[in-house]
């Protein structure tokens, strides 16, 4: 339950089917331990979706016993692509497919509906921010990290000095569309992988569920033609392959080793761009059996080329609490925005 009289921020994680909410006190305590989900209504259009987000906030306050007047700000994340200000791409997106969503200012609309400041990040950045703050704790504002979130696509985030690097158009950290070298990555006779964005050979074309379905599984089934997954429709087989990986199936391990190698090449690029303290991997691999996820992370690290000085200070880890990472990440962002409001201070100490 809530702490009497202590101000809070609320984090709202918007997804294609559900909203998840959390509550964070201004002294840094999460008051929600697990998922607080309600339907997101995004397929019913913007108006219904904004009302669903307002209901998610009310539900979180009811669950924690926090009166609404103690809420100082709200953090919101959605799937991308969207601008840094929370305006959905004019081309729409997978989750926001109706024409009314194109160019819709979801952050501004929620702010008007709630009458509270709303701070926005896309879901990849939100998860990256949460991983960073959980891992580094009190040192978070003095550390940097890069996160790759493997899902239907490949999300990500770059955090510098404890804050997400958004970029001029809000599209920094779109790590899925970074091109990586394919030499030595592809198997004999394997076609160059293509991405839904139109690129060839970006990270998402390999390290994502879509990449498995479009590029990896059709190839690896030619190498293992008698595999049970050959009898399944490819979309279903792509979702089943991780279970085979957990059982150390040869096809699945070859496929996921290719994904891990692609992430290692991405992190090698990151090492030369931002030289972060930490490299985080999130997504479905986090939910896998411990032996598999540890093997996967170790394979990513094996294929990340660091200089000796970098290897001495860098760490590799998994994004924790994946289902809650988005809501918690934007709650942290909302709290940091509150703290960033300048206080009067003397010019000379």
Short mmCIF file of C-alpha atoms in Angstrom, two decimals:
data_model
loop_
_atom_site.label_atom_id
_atom_site.label_comp_id
_atom_site.label_asym_id
_atom_site.label_seq_id
_atom_site.Cartn_x
_atom_site.Cartn_y
_atom_site.Cartn_z
CA UNK A 1 0.00 0.00 0.00
CA UNK A 2 1.01 3.63 -0.38
CA UNK A 3 3.07 5.66 2.04
CA UNK A 4 0.86 8.32 3.63
CA UNK A 5 1.49 11.80 2.28
CA UNK A 6 4.51 10.93 0.11
CA UNK A 7 4.24 12.30 -3.47
CA UNK A 8 4.49 9.82 -6.34
CA UNK A 9 4.88 9.48 -10.08
CA UNK A 10 2.98 6.91 -12.13
CA UNK A 11 4.48 4.86 -14.96
CA UNK A 12 2.18 3.70 -17.80
CA UNK A 13 3.42 1.10 -20.29
CA UNK A 14 1.18 1.01 -23.37
CA UNK A 15 1.21 -2.08 -25.56
CA UNK A 16 -0.68 -3.55 -28.47
CA UNK A 17 -3.06 -5.44 -26.19
CA UNK A 18 -2.47 -4.31 -22.59
CA UNK A 19 -1.46 -1.36 -20.45
CA UNK A 20 0.69 -1.97 -17.40
CA UNK A 21 0.98 0.57 -14.59
CA UNK A 22 3.28 1.18 -11.65
CA UNK A 23 3.67 3.76 -8.89
CA UNK A 24 7.04 5.17 -7.72
CA UNK A 25 7.45 7.38 -4.67
CA UNK A 26 9.59 10.51 -4.98
CA UNK A 27 12.05 8.90 -2.56
CA UNK A 28 12.52 6.00 -4.99
CA UNK A 29 10.29 3.12 -3.85
CA UNK A 30 8.08 1.13 -6.23
CA UNK A 31 4.70 0.44 -4.63
CA UNK A 32 3.65 -2.20 -7.20
CA UNK A 33 5.42 -5.58 -7.13
CA UNK A 34 3.98 -7.24 -10.24
CA UNK A 35 1.92 -6.58 -13.33
CA UNK A 36 -1.14 -4.30 -13.13
CA UNK A 37 -2.65 -4.86 -16.56
CA UNK A 38 -5.84 -3.75 -18.29
CA UNK A 39 -6.76 -3.83 -22.01
CA UNK A 40 -5.08 -1.00 -23.95
CA UNK A 41 -7.88 -0.52 -26.53
CA UNK A 42 -5.38 0.77 -29.11
CA UNK A 43 -7.23 -1.03 -31.92
CA UNK A 44 -10.32 1.04 -31.08
CA UNK A 45 -8.47 4.25 -31.93
CA UNK A 46 -6.81 7.11 -30.04
CA UNK A 47 -9.80 8.32 -28.02
CA UNK A 48 -10.53 4.89 -26.54
CA UNK A 49 -6.81 4.28 -25.92
CA UNK A 50 -6.37 7.55 -23.99
CA UNK A 51 -9.35 6.64 -21.78
CA UNK A 52 -7.81 3.20 -21.19
CA UNK A 53 -4.55 4.84 -20.07
CA UNK A 54 -6.50 7.07 -17.67
CA UNK A 55 -8.21 3.95 -16.27
CA UNK A 56 -4.81 2.29 -15.85
CA UNK A 57 -3.61 5.25 -13.76
CA UNK A 58 -6.77 5.18 -11.62
CA UNK A 59 -6.39 1.43 -11.13
CA UNK A 60 -2.79 1.77 -9.98
CA UNK A 61 -3.72 4.46 -7.48
CA UNK A 62 -6.62 2.36 -6.17
CA UNK A 63 -4.34 -0.68 -5.84
CA UNK A 64 -1.70 1.24 -3.88
CA UNK A 65 -4.03 3.45 -1.86
CA UNK A 66 -2.40 6.65 -3.13
CA UNK A 67 -4.71 9.67 -3.49
CA UNK A 68 -4.60 11.32 -6.89
CA UNK A 69 -3.53 14.68 -5.46
CA UNK A 70 -0.17 13.12 -4.55
CA UNK A 71 0.65 12.35 -8.22
CA UNK A 72 3.23 14.84 -9.49
CA UNK A 73 3.91 13.47 -12.99
CA UNK A 74 3.23 10.54 -15.29
CA UNK A 75 5.65 8.54 -17.43
CA UNK A 76 4.31 7.00 -20.65
CA UNK A 77 5.88 4.57 -23.07
CA UNK A 78 4.48 3.12 -26.29
CA UNK A 79 5.86 1.01 -29.10
CA UNK A 80 7.49 3.06 -31.83
CA UNK A 81 8.11 4.58 -34.18
CA UNK A 82 7.30 7.90 -32.54
CA UNK A 83 9.04 11.22 -31.99
CA UNK A 84 10.81 12.22 -28.79
CA UNK A 85 7.67 14.18 -27.88
CA UNK A 86 5.39 11.15 -28.25
CA UNK A 87 3.93 11.84 -31.69
CA UNK A 88 3.21 8.57 -33.51
CA UNK A 89 4.93 8.28 -36.90
CA UNK A 90 3.01 9.83 -39.79
CA UNK A 91 3.38 6.44 -41.50
CA UNK A 92 1.69 4.71 -38.58
CA UNK A 93 3.14 1.64 -36.90
CA UNK A 94 2.42 -2.02 -36.30
CA UNK A 95 0.57 -1.38 -33.06
CA UNK A 96 -1.10 1.86 -34.18
CA UNK A 97 -2.49 0.78 -37.52
CA UNK A 98 -5.68 2.84 -37.87
CA UNK A 99 -5.38 6.06 -39.92
CA UNK A 100 -6.39 8.15 -36.87
CA UNK A 101 -3.13 7.18 -35.16
CA UNK A 102 -0.88 8.59 -37.90
CA UNK A 103 0.83 11.67 -36.52
CA UNK A 104 -1.22 11.47 -33.30
CA UNK A 105 0.29 13.24 -30.26
CA UNK A 106 -0.30 10.52 -27.67
CA UNK A 107 1.75 12.24 -24.98
CA UNK A 108 -0.01 15.58 -25.38
CA UNK A 109 -3.45 13.95 -25.48
CA UNK A 110 -2.80 12.04 -22.25
CA UNK A 111 -1.41 15.16 -20.58
CA UNK A 112 -4.59 17.08 -21.43
CA UNK A 113 -6.79 14.19 -20.26
CA UNK A 114 -5.01 13.82 -16.91
CA UNK A 115 -4.08 17.42 -16.21
CA UNK A 116 -0.60 16.24 -15.18
CA UNK A 117 2.84 16.53 -16.79
CA UNK A 118 3.52 13.48 -18.99
CA UNK A 119 7.07 12.38 -19.88
CA UNK A 120 7.37 10.10 -22.91
CA UNK A 121 9.77 7.39 -24.15
CA UNK A 122 9.35 4.56 -26.60
CA UNK A 123 9.21 1.09 -25.02
CA UNK A 124 12.78 0.13 -25.94
CA UNK A 125 14.19 3.25 -24.31
CA UNK A 126 12.01 2.71 -21.23
CA UNK A 127 13.31 -0.84 -20.73
CA UNK A 128 16.88 0.36 -21.30
CA UNK A 129 16.47 3.05 -18.65
CA UNK A 130 15.07 0.58 -16.13
CA UNK A 131 17.89 -1.92 -16.71
CA UNK A 132 20.44 0.86 -16.26
CA UNK A 133 19.00 2.15 -12.97
CA UNK A 134 18.45 -1.30 -11.47
CA UNK A 135 21.95 -2.46 -12.34
CA UNK A 136 23.85 0.64 -11.25
CA UNK A 137 21.65 1.84 -8.38
CA UNK A 138 23.07 4.93 -6.68
CA UNK A 139 25.81 5.12 -9.36
CA UNK A 140 23.28 5.23 -12.24
CA UNK A 141 23.71 8.94 -12.98
CA UNK A 142 27.47 8.43 -13.39
CA UNK A 143 27.25 5.46 -15.77
CA UNK A 144 26.40 4.71 -19.41
CA UNK A 145 24.85 1.68 -21.09
CA UNK A 146 23.49 0.28 -24.34
CA UNK A 147 20.50 -2.09 -24.39
CA UNK A 148 19.20 -4.38 -27.14
CA UNK A 149 15.63 -5.64 -26.63
CA UNK A 150 14.87 -8.68 -28.82
CA UNK A 151 11.16 -8.98 -29.62
CA UNK A 152 9.00 -8.94 -32.73
CA UNK A 153 11.54 -6.38 -33.90
CA UNK A 154 14.71 -5.20 -32.19
CA UNK A 155 14.27 -2.29 -29.81
CA UNK A 156 17.00 -0.59 -27.90
CA UNK A 157 18.24 2.35 -25.96
CA UNK A 158 21.38 4.34 -25.24
CA UNK A 159 21.72 5.75 -21.73
CA UNK A 160 24.37 8.33 -20.88
CA UNK A 161 24.84 9.70 -17.35
CA UNK A 162 21.63 7.95 -16.30
CA UNK A 163 19.44 9.53 -19.00
CA UNK A 164 18.16 8.23 -22.33
CA UNK A 165 19.79 9.73 -25.41
CA UNK A 166 16.73 10.68 -27.48
CA UNK A 167 18.34 12.45 -30.44
CA UNK A 168 17.17 15.41 -32.51
CA UNK A 169 14.13 13.63 -33.98
CA UNK A 170 13.65 11.21 -31.08
CA UNK A 171 15.09 8.30 -33.05
CA UNK A 172 18.39 7.72 -31.29
CA UNK A 173 18.78 4.19 -29.99
CA UNK A 174 16.95 2.60 -32.95
CA UNK A 175 19.58 -0.11 -32.77
CA UNK A 176 17.61 -2.60 -34.83
CA UNK A 177 18.34 -0.62 -37.97
CA UNK A 178 22.09 -0.35 -37.50
CA UNK A 179 23.87 -2.19 -40.30
CA UNK A 180 26.30 -4.91 -39.24
CA UNK A 181 28.96 -6.78 -41.22
CA UNK A 182 27.53 -10.00 -42.67
CA UNK A 183 30.88 -11.56 -43.56
CA UNK A 184 31.35 -14.60 -41.32
CA UNK A 185 27.86 -14.22 -39.87
CA UNK A 186 25.88 -16.01 -42.58
CA UNK A 187 26.04 -19.74 -43.20
CA UNK A 188 27.03 -21.34 -46.53
CA UNK A 189 24.49 -20.38 -49.18
CA UNK A 190 22.45 -18.20 -46.78
CA UNK A 191 20.80 -15.21 -48.44
CA UNK A 192 21.46 -11.72 -47.13
CA UNK A 193 18.72 -11.04 -44.55
CA UNK A 194 16.14 -8.34 -45.26
CA UNK A 195 14.26 -6.20 -42.75
CA UNK A 196 10.64 -5.04 -42.88
CA UNK A 197 12.00 -1.46 -42.87
CA UNK A 198 13.56 -2.06 -46.30
CA UNK A 199 17.17 -2.41 -45.16
CA UNK A 200 19.32 -5.43 -45.91
CA UNK A 201 21.69 -6.66 -43.23
CA UNK A 202 20.59 -4.60 -40.25
CA UNK A 203 20.50 -6.14 -36.78
CA UNK A 204 16.72 -6.61 -36.72
CA UNK A 205 16.86 -8.70 -39.90
CA UNK A 206 18.69 -11.33 -37.81
CA UNK A 207 18.01 -10.66 -34.12
CA UNK A 208 14.20 -10.55 -33.86
CA UNK A 209 11.20 -12.85 -34.12
CA UNK A 210 10.50 -11.33 -37.54
CA UNK A 211 14.08 -12.09 -38.54
CA UNK A 212 13.66 -15.71 -37.46
CA UNK A 213 10.49 -16.06 -39.51
CA UNK A 214 11.68 -14.22 -42.63
CA UNK A 215 15.35 -15.10 -42.80
CA UNK A 216 16.81 -17.51 -40.25
CA UNK A 217 14.38 -20.39 -39.94
CA UNK A 218 13.80 -20.93 -43.69
CA UNK A 219 17.57 -21.22 -44.10
CA UNK A 220 18.27 -23.45 -41.12
CA UNK A 221 15.47 -25.83 -42.08
CA UNK A 222 17.38 -26.47 -45.33
CA UNK A 223 20.31 -27.56 -43.16
CA UNK A 224 18.08 -29.73 -40.94
CA UNK A 225 15.37 -30.90 -43.38
CA UNK A 226 14.08 -33.66 -41.07
CA UNK A 227 13.53 -31.33 -38.12
CA UNK A 228 10.03 -31.42 -36.55
CA UNK A 229 9.63 -27.66 -37.16
CA UNK A 230 9.68 -28.31 -40.91
CA UNK A 231 6.11 -29.62 -40.59
CA UNK A 232 4.86 -26.39 -38.97
CA UNK A 233 3.76 -23.16 -40.68
CA UNK A 234 6.80 -20.89 -40.52
CA UNK A 235 5.12 -18.23 -38.34
CA UNK A 236 4.24 -20.85 -35.72
CA UNK A 237 7.62 -22.56 -36.03
CA UNK A 238 9.36 -19.22 -35.37
CA UNK A 239 7.56 -18.95 -32.02
CA UNK A 240 8.32 -22.56 -31.09
CA UNK A 241 12.03 -22.55 -31.85
CA UNK A 242 13.11 -21.04 -28.51
CA UNK A 243 11.65 -24.04 -26.70
CA UNK A 244 13.88 -26.27 -28.81
CA UNK A 245 16.81 -24.03 -27.94
CA UNK A 246 16.14 -24.57 -24.24
CA UNK A 247 16.41 -28.32 -24.89
CA UNK A 248 19.77 -27.84 -26.66
CA UNK A 249 18.39 -28.77 -30.06
CA UNK A 250 21.11 -28.40 -32.72
CA UNK A 251 19.07 -26.38 -35.25
CA UNK A 252 17.82 -23.99 -32.59
CA UNK A 253 21.26 -23.46 -31.09
CA UNK A 254 22.73 -22.74 -34.54
CA UNK A 255 19.94 -20.23 -35.19
CA UNK A 256 20.24 -18.46 -31.83
CA UNK A 257 24.04 -18.44 -32.06
CA UNK A 258 23.57 -16.43 -35.26
CA UNK A 259 21.31 -13.99 -33.42
CA UNK A 260 23.81 -13.69 -30.56
CA UNK A 261 26.63 -13.08 -33.04
CA UNK A 262 24.58 -10.28 -34.66
CA UNK A 263 24.06 -8.66 -31.24
CA UNK A 264 27.78 -8.99 -30.54
CA UNK A 265 28.52 -7.14 -33.77
CA UNK A 266 26.00 -4.45 -32.79
CA UNK A 267 27.68 -4.04 -29.40
CA UNK A 268 31.06 -3.84 -31.14
CA UNK A 269 29.71 -0.84 -33.07
CA UNK A 270 28.38 0.60 -29.80
CA UNK A 271 31.78 0.12 -28.13
CA UNK A 272 33.34 2.39 -30.72
CA UNK A 273 30.53 4.95 -30.62
CA UNK A 274 29.67 5.35 -26.95
CA UNK A 275 32.10 3.07 -25.03
CA UNK A 276 29.43 2.21 -22.42
CA UNK A 277 29.92 0.76 -18.96
CA UNK A 278 27.29 -1.93 -19.61
CA UNK A 279 25.67 -3.89 -22.42
CA UNK A 280 22.17 -5.17 -21.64
CA UNK A 281 20.16 -7.79 -23.53
CA UNK A 282 16.39 -8.03 -23.06
CA UNK A 283 13.35 -9.58 -24.67
CA UNK A 284 12.26 -13.18 -25.04
CA UNK A 285 15.68 -14.56 -24.11
CA UNK A 286 15.22 -13.12 -20.62
CA UNK A 287 12.12 -15.27 -20.14
CA UNK A 288 13.90 -18.44 -21.26
CA UNK A 289 15.31 -21.19 -19.05
CA UNK A 290 18.41 -20.05 -17.10
CA UNK A 291 20.87 -22.33 -18.92
CA UNK A 292 19.71 -21.07 -22.33
CA UNK A 293 19.69 -17.36 -21.44
CA UNK A 294 23.14 -17.63 -19.80
CA UNK A 295 24.48 -19.41 -22.89
CA UNK A 296 22.92 -16.75 -25.14
CA UNK A 297 24.38 -13.83 -23.17
CA UNK A 298 27.80 -15.52 -23.06
CA UNK A 299 27.66 -15.96 -26.85
CA UNK A 300 26.80 -12.27 -27.31
CA UNK A 301 29.78 -11.35 -25.16
CA UNK A 302 32.06 -13.73 -27.07
CA UNK A 303 31.24 -11.92 -30.31
CA UNK A 304 31.58 -8.39 -28.91
CA UNK A 305 35.05 -7.13 -29.77
CA UNK A 306 36.32 -4.82 -27.04
CA UNK A 307 39.71 -3.26 -26.49
CA UNK A 308 41.58 -4.48 -23.44
CA UNK A 309 40.85 -1.26 -21.56
CA UNK A 310 37.12 -1.54 -22.37
CA UNK A 311 36.88 -5.20 -21.39
CA UNK A 312 38.35 -4.37 -18.00
CA UNK A 313 35.46 -2.04 -17.11
CA UNK A 314 32.48 -3.24 -19.19
CA UNK A 315 29.78 -5.62 -18.01
CA UNK A 316 27.16 -7.73 -19.82
CA UNK A 317 23.80 -8.42 -18.19
CA UNK A 318 20.15 -9.22 -18.86
CA UNK A 319 17.33 -6.66 -18.59
CA UNK A 320 15.51 -7.58 -15.35
CA UNK A 321 11.75 -7.86 -14.78
CA UNK A 322 11.03 -7.70 -18.50
CA UNK A 323 7.24 -7.43 -18.20
CA UNK A 324 7.54 -4.52 -15.76
CA UNK A 325 10.58 -2.83 -17.29
CA UNK A 326 8.63 -0.40 -19.50
CA UNK A 327 6.33 1.01 -16.81
CA UNK A 328 9.15 1.18 -14.28
CA UNK A 329 11.51 2.80 -16.78
CA UNK A 330 9.13 5.64 -17.63
CA UNK A 331 8.31 6.11 -13.94
CA UNK A 332 12.04 6.64 -13.36
CA UNK A 333 12.10 9.09 -16.29
CA UNK A 334 9.17 11.01 -14.79
CA UNK A 335 10.92 11.19 -11.42
CA UNK A 336 14.15 12.39 -13.02
CA UNK A 337 12.20 15.08 -14.88
CA UNK A 338 10.79 16.28 -11.57
CA UNK A 339 14.25 16.36 -10.02
CA UNK A 340 15.63 18.24 -13.01
CA UNK A 341 13.50 21.30 -12.27
CA UNK A 342 16.20 23.73 -11.14
CA UNK A 343 16.24 24.88 -7.56
CA UNK A 344 17.57 28.31 -6.56
CA UNK A 345 21.21 27.98 -5.62
CA UNK A 346 24.12 30.36 -5.05
CA UNK A 347 26.47 30.94 -7.95
CA UNK A 348 29.48 30.52 -5.61
CA UNK A 349 29.60 27.67 -3.15
#
